Amino acid sequence: MKPTSIRLDEATLASIDGMAQALGRSRAWIIQDALAKYLAHETWFHEEVRKGQADLAAGRAVTHGDVRDRLAALGVDLDRAVR
């Protein structure tokens, strides 16, 4: 592992230290865990957006009107459901 530095405001650092104490972990562990989870989520999200854009480009999409019509055919009253 390579060391790095980061500047944090006092409130964020206090939150990190509080979590570290509560979990019996080091400050470094909390920061590394948080970053790993953030990066995993952002990677997943951007991949899903890319897939959605590819679907749109390929014409694999359903319009809002089509969704309303399909739900109405199932007996869903959307005007009542969204209130």
mmCIF file of N, CA, C and O in Angstrom:
data_model
loop_
_atom_site.group_PDB
_atom_site.id
_atom_site.type_symbol
_atom_site.label_atom_id
_atom_site.label_comp_id
_atom_site.label_asym_id
_atom_site.label_seq_id
_atom_site.Cartn_x
_atom_site.Cartn_y
_atom_site.Cartn_z
ATOM 1 N N MET A 1 0.845 -1.180 0.000
ATOM 2 C CA MET A 1 0.000 0.000 0.000
ATOM 3 C C MET A 1 0.888 1.239 0.000
ATOM 4 O O MET A 1 1.975 1.231 0.558
ATOM 5 N N LYS A 2 0.397 2.289 -0.633
ATOM 6 C CA LYS A 2 1.122 3.541 -0.696
ATOM 7 C C LYS A 2 0.446 4.566 0.195
ATOM 8 O O LYS A 2 -0.781 4.678 0.203
ATOM 9 N N PRO A 3 1.223 5.338 0.917
ATOM 10 C CA PRO A 3 0.620 6.388 1.747
ATOM 11 C C PRO A 3 0.188 7.566 0.879
ATOM 12 O O PRO A 3 0.727 7.813 -0.192
ATOM 13 N N THR A 4 -0.825 8.263 1.363
ATOM 14 C CA THR A 4 -1.282 9.489 0.717
ATOM 15 C C THR A 4 -1.772 10.424 1.808
ATOM 16 O O THR A 4 -1.903 10.025 2.964
ATOM 17 N N SER A 5 -2.027 11.648 1.452
ATOM 18 C CA SER A 5 -2.548 12.577 2.461
ATOM 19 C C SER A 5 -3.811 13.220 1.923
ATOM 20 O O SER A 5 -4.038 13.288 0.716
ATOM 21 N N ILE A 6 -4.639 13.668 2.857
ATOM 22 C CA ILE A 6 -5.914 14.280 2.496
ATOM 23 C C ILE A 6 -6.238 15.323 3.555
ATOM 24 O O ILE A 6 -5.942 15.136 4.736
ATOM 25 N N ARG A 7 -6.814 16.410 3.135
ATOM 26 C CA ARG A 7 -7.227 17.464 4.069
ATOM 27 C C ARG A 7 -8.726 17.304 4.315
ATOM 28 O O ARG A 7 -9.507 17.233 3.368
ATOM 29 N N LEU A 8 -9.095 17.249 5.584
ATOM 30 C CA LEU A 8 -10.498 17.083 5.961
ATOM 31 C C LEU A 8 -10.895 18.162 6.953
ATOM 32 O O LEU A 8 -10.076 18.584 7.782
ATOM 33 N N ASP A 9 -12.139 18.572 6.896
ATOM 34 C CA ASP A 9 -12.621 19.525 7.891
ATOM 35 C C ASP A 9 -12.766 18.797 9.231
ATOM 36 O O ASP A 9 -12.804 17.565 9.296
ATOM 37 N N GLU A 10 -12.834 19.570 10.285
ATOM 38 C CA GLU A 10 -12.852 18.998 11.634
ATOM 39 C C GLU A 10 -14.061 18.095 11.877
ATOM 40 O O GLU A 10 -13.943 17.060 12.534
ATOM 41 N N ALA A 11 -15.212 18.474 11.342
ATOM 42 C CA ALA A 11 -16.425 17.672 11.563
ATOM 43 C C ALA A 11 -16.293 16.297 10.903
ATOM 44 O O ALA A 11 -16.673 15.275 11.496
ATOM 45 N N THR A 12 -15.762 16.257 9.690
ATOM 46 C CA THR A 12 -15.583 14.977 8.996
ATOM 47 C C THR A 12 -14.570 14.117 9.733
ATOM 48 O O THR A 12 -14.792 12.918 9.935
ATOM 49 N N LEU A 13 -13.477 14.725 10.142
ATOM 50 C CA LEU A 13 -12.453 13.977 10.868
ATOM 51 C C LEU A 13 -12.998 13.450 12.195
ATOM 52 O O LEU A 13 -12.718 12.306 12.574
ATOM 53 N N ALA A 14 -13.814 14.235 12.868
ATOM 54 C CA ALA A 14 -14.417 13.781 14.122
ATOM 55 C C ALA A 14 -15.350 12.597 13.865
ATOM 56 O O ALA A 14 -15.386 11.643 14.653
ATOM 57 N N SER A 15 -16.092 12.644 12.759
ATOM 58 C CA SER A 15 -16.972 11.522 12.414
ATOM 59 C C SER A 15 -16.169 10.264 12.128
ATOM 60 O O SER A 15 -16.542 9.165 12.555
ATOM 61 N N ILE A 16 -15.083 10.424 11.403
ATOM 62 C CA ILE A 16 -14.218 9.282 11.101
ATOM 63 C C ILE A 16 -13.650 8.703 12.389
ATOM 64 O O ILE A 16 -13.678 7.489 12.599
ATOM 65 N N ASP A 17 -13.163 9.566 13.249
ATOM 66 C CA ASP A 17 -12.589 9.095 14.516
ATOM 67 C C ASP A 17 -13.636 8.431 15.399
ATOM 68 O O ASP A 17 -13.363 7.414 16.046
ATOM 69 N N GLY A 18 -14.854 8.973 15.404
ATOM 70 C CA GLY A 18 -15.924 8.362 16.189
ATOM 71 C C GLY A 18 -16.267 6.974 15.668
ATOM 72 O O GLY A 18 -16.464 6.035 16.452
ATOM 73 N N MET A 19 -16.342 6.831 14.348
ATOM 74 C CA MET A 19 -16.640 5.529 13.750
ATOM 75 C C MET A 19 -15.498 4.557 14.019
ATOM 76 O O MET A 19 -15.731 3.383 14.328
ATOM 77 N N ALA A 20 -14.272 5.043 13.910
ATOM 78 C CA ALA A 20 -13.109 4.186 14.171
ATOM 79 C C ALA A 20 -13.150 3.656 15.601
ATOM 80 O O ALA A 20 -12.924 2.462 15.840
ATOM 81 N N GLN A 21 -13.463 4.533 16.529
ATOM 82 C CA GLN A 21 -13.529 4.118 17.935
ATOM 83 C C GLN A 21 -14.673 3.127 18.153
ATOM 84 O O GLN A 21 -14.505 2.112 18.818
ATOM 85 N N ALA A 22 -15.824 3.404 17.553
ATOM 86 C CA ALA A 22 -16.986 2.527 17.723
ATOM 87 C C ALA A 22 -16.739 1.136 17.152
ATOM 88 O O ALA A 22 -17.214 0.141 17.702
ATOM 89 N N LEU A 23 -15.989 1.066 16.058
ATOM 90 C CA LEU A 23 -15.724 -0.219 15.407
ATOM 91 C C LEU A 23 -14.425 -0.864 15.851
ATOM 92 O O LEU A 23 -14.128 -1.986 15.439
ATOM 93 N N GLY A 24 -13.651 -0.143 16.647
ATOM 94 C CA GLY A 24 -12.360 -0.680 17.069
ATOM 95 C C GLY A 24 -11.378 -0.786 15.910
ATOM 96 O O GLY A 24 -10.582 -1.722 15.848
ATOM 97 N N ARG A 25 -11.469 0.156 14.992
ATOM 98 C CA ARG A 25 -10.607 0.176 13.810
ATOM 99 C C ARG A 25 -9.777 1.452 13.807
ATOM 100 O O ARG A 25 -10.057 2.395 14.543
ATOM 101 N N SER A 26 -8.810 1.498 12.920
ATOM 102 C CA SER A 26 -7.988 2.697 12.803
ATOM 103 C C SER A 26 -8.666 3.711 11.890
ATOM 104 O O SER A 26 -9.554 3.372 11.096
ATOM 105 N N ARG A 27 -8.224 4.951 12.010
ATOM 106 C CA ARG A 27 -8.706 6.004 11.118
ATOM 107 C C ARG A 27 -8.437 5.610 9.665
ATOM 108 O O ARG A 27 -9.291 5.770 8.802
ATOM 109 N N ALA A 28 -7.254 5.093 9.391
ATOM 110 C CA ALA A 28 -6.887 4.696 8.030
ATOM 111 C C ALA A 28 -7.826 3.612 7.502
ATOM 112 O O ALA A 28 -8.217 3.636 6.336
ATOM 113 N N TRP A 29 -8.181 2.663 8.358
ATOM 114 C CA TRP A 29 -9.080 1.589 7.929
ATOM 115 C C TRP A 29 -10.443 2.155 7.536
ATOM 116 O O TRP A 29 -11.018 1.770 6.523
ATOM 117 N N ILE A 30 -10.984 3.073 8.354
ATOM 118 C CA ILE A 30 -12.285 3.681 8.080
ATOM 119 C C ILE A 30 -12.251 4.422 6.739
ATOM 120 O O ILE A 30 -13.144 4.264 5.904
ATOM 121 N N ILE A 31 -11.211 5.214 6.527
ATOM 122 C CA ILE A 31 -11.102 5.978 5.281
ATOM 123 C C ILE A 31 -10.965 5.039 4.087
ATOM 124 O O ILE A 31 -11.638 5.209 3.067
ATOM 125 N N GLN A 32 -10.126 4.024 4.207
ATOM 126 C CA GLN A 32 -9.934 3.078 3.104
ATOM 127 C C GLN A 32 -11.223 2.321 2.800
ATOM 128 O O GLN A 32 -11.601 2.150 1.638
ATOM 129 N N ASP A 33 -11.931 1.888 3.831
ATOM 130 C CA ASP A 33 -13.191 1.170 3.643
ATOM 131 C C ASP A 33 -14.229 2.069 2.968
ATOM 132 O O ASP A 33 -14.918 1.642 2.040
ATOM 133 N N ALA A 34 -14.333 3.301 3.430
ATOM 134 C CA ALA A 34 -15.294 4.241 2.847
ATOM 135 C C ALA A 34 -14.976 4.507 1.378
ATOM 136 O O ALA A 34 -15.882 4.515 0.529
ATOM 137 N N LEU A 35 -13.711 4.721 1.069
ATOM 138 C CA LEU A 35 -13.335 4.968 -0.321
ATOM 139 C C LEU A 35 -13.578 3.750 -1.204
ATOM 140 O O LEU A 35 -14.049 3.888 -2.342
ATOM 141 N N ALA A 36 -13.275 2.574 -0.701
ATOM 142 C CA ALA A 36 -13.500 1.348 -1.481
ATOM 143 C C ALA A 36 -14.986 1.183 -1.788
ATOM 144 O O ALA A 36 -15.358 0.854 -2.920
ATOM 145 N N LYS A 37 -15.846 1.431 -0.801
ATOM 146 C CA LYS A 37 -17.294 1.314 -1.014
ATOM 147 C C LYS A 37 -17.794 2.378 -1.977
ATOM 148 O O LYS A 37 -18.614 2.095 -2.861
ATOM 149 N N TYR A 38 -17.293 3.596 -1.836
ATOM 150 C CA TYR A 38 -17.681 4.678 -2.736
ATOM 151 C C TYR A 38 -17.281 4.352 -4.170
ATOM 152 O O TYR A 38 -18.092 4.483 -5.097
ATOM 153 N N LEU A 39 -16.043 3.919 -4.363
ATOM 154 C CA LEU A 39 -15.568 3.612 -5.711
ATOM 155 C C LEU A 39 -16.318 2.432 -6.327
ATOM 156 O O LEU A 39 -16.624 2.446 -7.526
ATOM 157 N N ALA A 40 -16.629 1.428 -5.529
ATOM 158 C CA ALA A 40 -17.399 0.288 -6.032
ATOM 159 C C ALA A 40 -18.780 0.748 -6.492
ATOM 160 O O ALA A 40 -19.258 0.349 -7.557
ATOM 161 N N HIS A 41 -19.425 1.591 -5.701
ATOM 162 C CA HIS A 41 -20.754 2.084 -6.064
ATOM 163 C C HIS A 41 -20.685 2.952 -7.315
ATOM 164 O O HIS A 41 -21.509 2.796 -8.231
ATOM 165 N N GLU A 42 -19.736 3.867 -7.379
ATOM 166 C CA GLU A 42 -19.625 4.744 -8.544
ATOM 167 C C GLU A 42 -19.291 3.953 -9.803
ATOM 168 O O GLU A 42 -19.828 4.248 -10.873
ATOM 169 N N THR A 43 -18.448 2.951 -9.688
ATOM 170 C CA THR A 43 -18.128 2.099 -10.832
ATOM 171 C C THR A 43 -19.377 1.381 -11.320
ATOM 172 O O THR A 43 -19.669 1.351 -12.519
ATOM 173 N N TRP A 44 -20.133 0.805 -10.391
ATOM 174 C CA TRP A 44 -21.383 0.129 -10.734
ATOM 175 C C TRP A 44 -22.350 1.108 -11.396
ATOM 176 O O TRP A 44 -22.921 0.815 -12.450
ATOM 177 N N PHE A 45 -22.531 2.274 -10.797
ATOM 178 C CA PHE A 45 -23.488 3.253 -11.305
ATOM 179 C C PHE A 45 -23.129 3.685 -12.725
ATOM 180 O O PHE A 45 -23.983 3.709 -13.611
ATOM 181 N N HIS A 46 -21.882 4.023 -12.955
ATOM 182 C CA HIS A 46 -21.468 4.473 -14.277
ATOM 183 C C HIS A 46 -21.598 3.363 -15.322
ATOM 184 O O HIS A 46 -21.948 3.631 -16.477
ATOM 185 N N GLU A 47 -21.368 2.133 -14.921
ATOM 186 C CA GLU A 47 -21.550 1.017 -15.850
ATOM 187 C C GLU A 47 -23.029 0.848 -16.193
ATOM 188 O O GLU A 47 -23.380 0.597 -17.349
ATOM 189 N N GLU A 48 -23.908 0.987 -15.217
ATOM 190 C CA GLU A 48 -25.337 0.884 -15.476
ATOM 191 C C GLU A 48 -25.812 2.020 -16.384
ATOM 192 O O GLU A 48 -26.647 1.809 -17.265
ATOM 193 N N VAL A 49 -25.302 3.223 -16.177
ATOM 194 C CA VAL A 49 -25.640 4.344 -17.056
ATOM 195 C C VAL A 49 -25.165 4.055 -18.472
ATOM 196 O O VAL A 49 -25.894 4.271 -19.442
ATOM 197 N N ARG A 50 -23.950 3.531 -18.611
ATOM 198 C CA ARG A 50 -23.412 3.191 -19.925
ATOM 199 C C ARG A 50 -24.304 2.162 -20.614
ATOM 200 O O ARG A 50 -24.623 2.281 -21.796
ATOM 201 N N LYS A 51 -24.742 1.147 -19.857
ATOM 202 C CA LYS A 51 -25.640 0.137 -20.417
ATOM 203 C C LYS A 51 -26.957 0.770 -20.861
ATOM 204 O O LYS A 51 -27.491 0.433 -21.923
ATOM 205 N N GLY A 52 -27.492 1.668 -20.052
ATOM 206 C CA GLY A 52 -28.737 2.342 -20.398
ATOM 207 C C GLY A 52 -28.591 3.182 -21.653
ATOM 208 O O GLY A 52 -29.481 3.197 -22.513
ATOM 209 N N GLN A 53 -27.475 3.874 -21.760
ATOM 210 C CA GLN A 53 -27.239 4.678 -22.949
ATOM 211 C C GLN A 53 -27.116 3.789 -24.189
ATOM 212 O O GLN A 53 -27.622 4.142 -25.264
ATOM 213 N N ALA A 54 -26.471 2.646 -24.041
ATOM 214 C CA ALA A 54 -26.349 1.710 -25.164
ATOM 215 C C ALA A 54 -27.723 1.178 -25.554
ATOM 216 O O ALA A 54 -28.030 1.045 -26.748
ATOM 217 N N ASP A 55 -28.562 0.885 -24.564
ATOM 218 C CA ASP A 55 -29.923 0.426 -24.850
ATOM 219 C C ASP A 55 -30.714 1.497 -25.599
ATOM 220 O O ASP A 55 -31.422 1.197 -26.567
ATOM 221 N N LEU A 56 -30.603 2.736 -25.150
ATOM 222 C CA LEU A 56 -31.301 3.826 -25.836
ATOM 223 C C LEU A 56 -30.819 3.970 -27.269
ATOM 224 O O LEU A 56 -31.629 4.120 -28.195
ATOM 225 N N ALA A 57 -29.512 3.928 -27.466
ATOM 226 C CA ALA A 57 -28.940 4.065 -28.807
ATOM 227 C C ALA A 57 -29.395 2.933 -29.722
ATOM 228 O O ALA A 57 -29.563 3.128 -30.928
ATOM 229 N N ALA A 58 -29.614 1.750 -29.157
ATOM 230 C CA ALA A 58 -30.037 0.582 -29.940
ATOM 231 C C ALA A 58 -31.554 0.498 -30.081
ATOM 232 O O ALA A 58 -32.069 -0.441 -30.676
ATOM 233 N N GLY A 59 -32.251 1.474 -29.498
ATOM 234 C CA GLY A 59 -33.711 1.471 -29.603
ATOM 235 C C GLY A 59 -34.408 0.553 -28.626
ATOM 236 O O GLY A 59 -35.583 0.243 -28.783
ATOM 237 N N ARG A 60 -33.678 0.095 -27.626
ATOM 238 C CA ARG A 60 -34.277 -0.788 -26.612
ATOM 239 C C ARG A 60 -34.757 0.069 -25.435
ATOM 240 O O ARG A 60 -34.107 0.139 -24.393
ATOM 241 N N ALA A 61 -35.883 0.723 -25.626
ATOM 242 C CA ALA A 61 -36.419 1.596 -24.586
ATOM 243 C C ALA A 61 -37.939 1.550 -24.633
ATOM 244 O O ALA A 61 -38.532 1.228 -25.661
ATOM 245 N N VAL A 62 -38.551 1.878 -23.535
ATOM 246 C CA VAL A 62 -40.007 1.936 -23.440
ATOM 247 C C VAL A 62 -40.352 3.373 -23.063
ATOM 248 O O VAL A 62 -39.781 3.929 -22.126
ATOM 249 N N THR A 63 -41.266 3.976 -23.783
ATOM 250 C CA THR A 63 -41.646 5.355 -23.496
ATOM 251 C C THR A 63 -42.518 5.421 -22.243
ATOM 252 O O THR A 63 -43.104 4.423 -21.804
ATOM 253 N N HIS A 64 -42.627 6.606 -21.713
ATOM 254 C CA HIS A 64 -43.483 6.838 -20.551
ATOM 255 C C HIS A 64 -44.927 6.465 -20.879
ATOM 256 O O HIS A 64 -45.622 5.829 -20.076
ATOM 257 N N GLY A 65 -45.362 6.834 -22.069
ATOM 258 C CA GLY A 65 -46.725 6.504 -22.489
ATOM 259 C C GLY A 65 -46.959 5.004 -22.568
ATOM 260 O O GLY A 65 -48.026 4.513 -22.180
ATOM 261 N N ASP A 66 -45.954 4.277 -23.066
ATOM 262 C CA ASP A 66 -46.082 2.814 -23.131
ATOM 263 C C ASP A 66 -46.210 2.208 -21.737
ATOM 264 O O ASP A 66 -47.003 1.286 -21.517
ATOM 265 N N VAL A 67 -45.448 2.724 -20.797
ATOM 266 C CA VAL A 67 -45.512 2.220 -19.415
ATOM 267 C C VAL A 67 -46.899 2.497 -18.842
ATOM 268 O O VAL A 67 -47.514 1.619 -18.228
ATOM 269 N N ARG A 68 -47.394 3.705 -19.039
ATOM 270 C CA ARG A 68 -48.742 4.049 -18.548
ATOM 271 C C ARG A 68 -49.790 3.115 -19.149
ATOM 272 O O ARG A 68 -50.664 2.622 -18.448
ATOM 273 N N ASP A 69 -49.678 2.868 -20.468
ATOM 274 C CA ASP A 69 -50.653 2.000 -21.136
ATOM 275 C C ASP A 69 -50.580 0.572 -20.602
ATOM 276 O O ASP A 69 -51.609 -0.073 -20.378
ATOM 277 N N ARG A 70 -49.384 0.068 -20.397
ATOM 278 C CA ARG A 70 -49.218 -1.306 -19.886
ATOM 279 C C ARG A 70 -49.773 -1.443 -18.476
ATOM 280 O O ARG A 70 -50.422 -2.440 -18.132
ATOM 281 N N LEU A 71 -49.500 -0.437 -17.635
ATOM 282 C CA LEU A 71 -50.022 -0.478 -16.267
ATOM 283 C C LEU A 71 -51.540 -0.340 -16.249
ATOM 284 O O LEU A 71 -52.224 -1.009 -15.475
ATOM 285 N N ALA A 72 -52.055 0.521 -17.108
ATOM 286 C CA ALA A 72 -53.511 0.681 -17.196
ATOM 287 C C ALA A 72 -54.163 -0.625 -17.621
ATOM 288 O O ALA A 72 -55.230 -0.995 -17.109
ATOM 289 N N ALA A 73 -53.520 -1.355 -18.538
ATOM 290 C CA ALA A 73 -54.054 -2.651 -18.988
ATOM 291 C C ALA A 73 -54.075 -3.661 -17.849
ATOM 292 O O ALA A 73 -54.881 -4.597 -17.857
ATOM 293 N N LEU A 74 -53.221 -3.457 -16.863
ATOM 294 C CA LEU A 74 -53.204 -4.339 -15.687
ATOM 295 C C LEU A 74 -54.189 -3.874 -14.611
ATOM 296 O O LEU A 74 -54.274 -4.485 -13.542
ATOM 297 N N GLY A 75 -54.862 -2.761 -14.878
ATOM 298 C CA GLY A 75 -55.851 -2.268 -13.926
ATOM 299 C C GLY A 75 -55.304 -1.271 -12.925
ATOM 300 O O GLY A 75 -55.978 -0.938 -11.947
ATOM 301 N N VAL A 76 -54.127 -0.756 -13.157
ATOM 302 C CA VAL A 76 -53.535 0.233 -12.246
ATOM 303 C C VAL A 76 -54.017 1.608 -12.645
ATOM 304 O O VAL A 76 -53.854 2.040 -13.780
ATOM 305 N N ASP A 77 -54.637 2.320 -11.688
ATOM 306 C CA ASP A 77 -55.096 3.689 -11.922
ATOM 307 C C ASP A 77 -53.962 4.614 -11.496
ATOM 308 O O ASP A 77 -53.830 4.957 -10.335
ATOM 309 N N LEU A 78 -53.160 5.034 -12.462
ATOM 310 C CA LEU A 78 -51.994 5.848 -12.149
ATOM 311 C C LEU A 78 -52.335 7.215 -11.608
ATOM 312 O O LEU A 78 -51.609 7.766 -10.779
ATOM 313 N N ASP A 79 -53.447 7.780 -12.054
ATOM 314 C CA ASP A 79 -53.836 9.096 -11.545
ATOM 315 C C ASP A 79 -54.142 9.027 -10.050
ATOM 316 O O ASP A 79 -53.860 9.949 -9.305
ATOM 317 N N ARG A 80 -54.685 7.920 -9.633
ATOM 318 C CA ARG A 80 -54.995 7.738 -8.207
ATOM 319 C C ARG A 80 -53.747 7.294 -7.442
ATOM 320 O O ARG A 80 -53.541 7.664 -6.295
ATOM 321 N N ALA A 81 -52.882 6.504 -8.065
ATOM 322 C CA ALA A 81 -51.728 5.920 -7.395
ATOM 323 C C ALA A 81 -50.668 6.949 -7.025
ATOM 324 O O ALA A 81 -49.962 6.780 -6.048
ATOM 325 N N VAL A 82 -50.537 8.044 -7.778
ATOM 326 C CA VAL A 82 -49.465 9.005 -7.528
ATOM 327 C C VAL A 82 -49.858 10.092 -6.565
ATOM 328 O O VAL A 82 -49.033 10.909 -6.196
ATOM 329 N N ARG A 83 -51.050 10.114 -6.118
ATOM 330 C CA ARG A 83 -51.479 11.171 -5.167
ATOM 331 C C ARG A 83 -51.149 10.806 -3.758
ATOM 332 O O ARG A 83 -50.900 9.845 -3.286
#
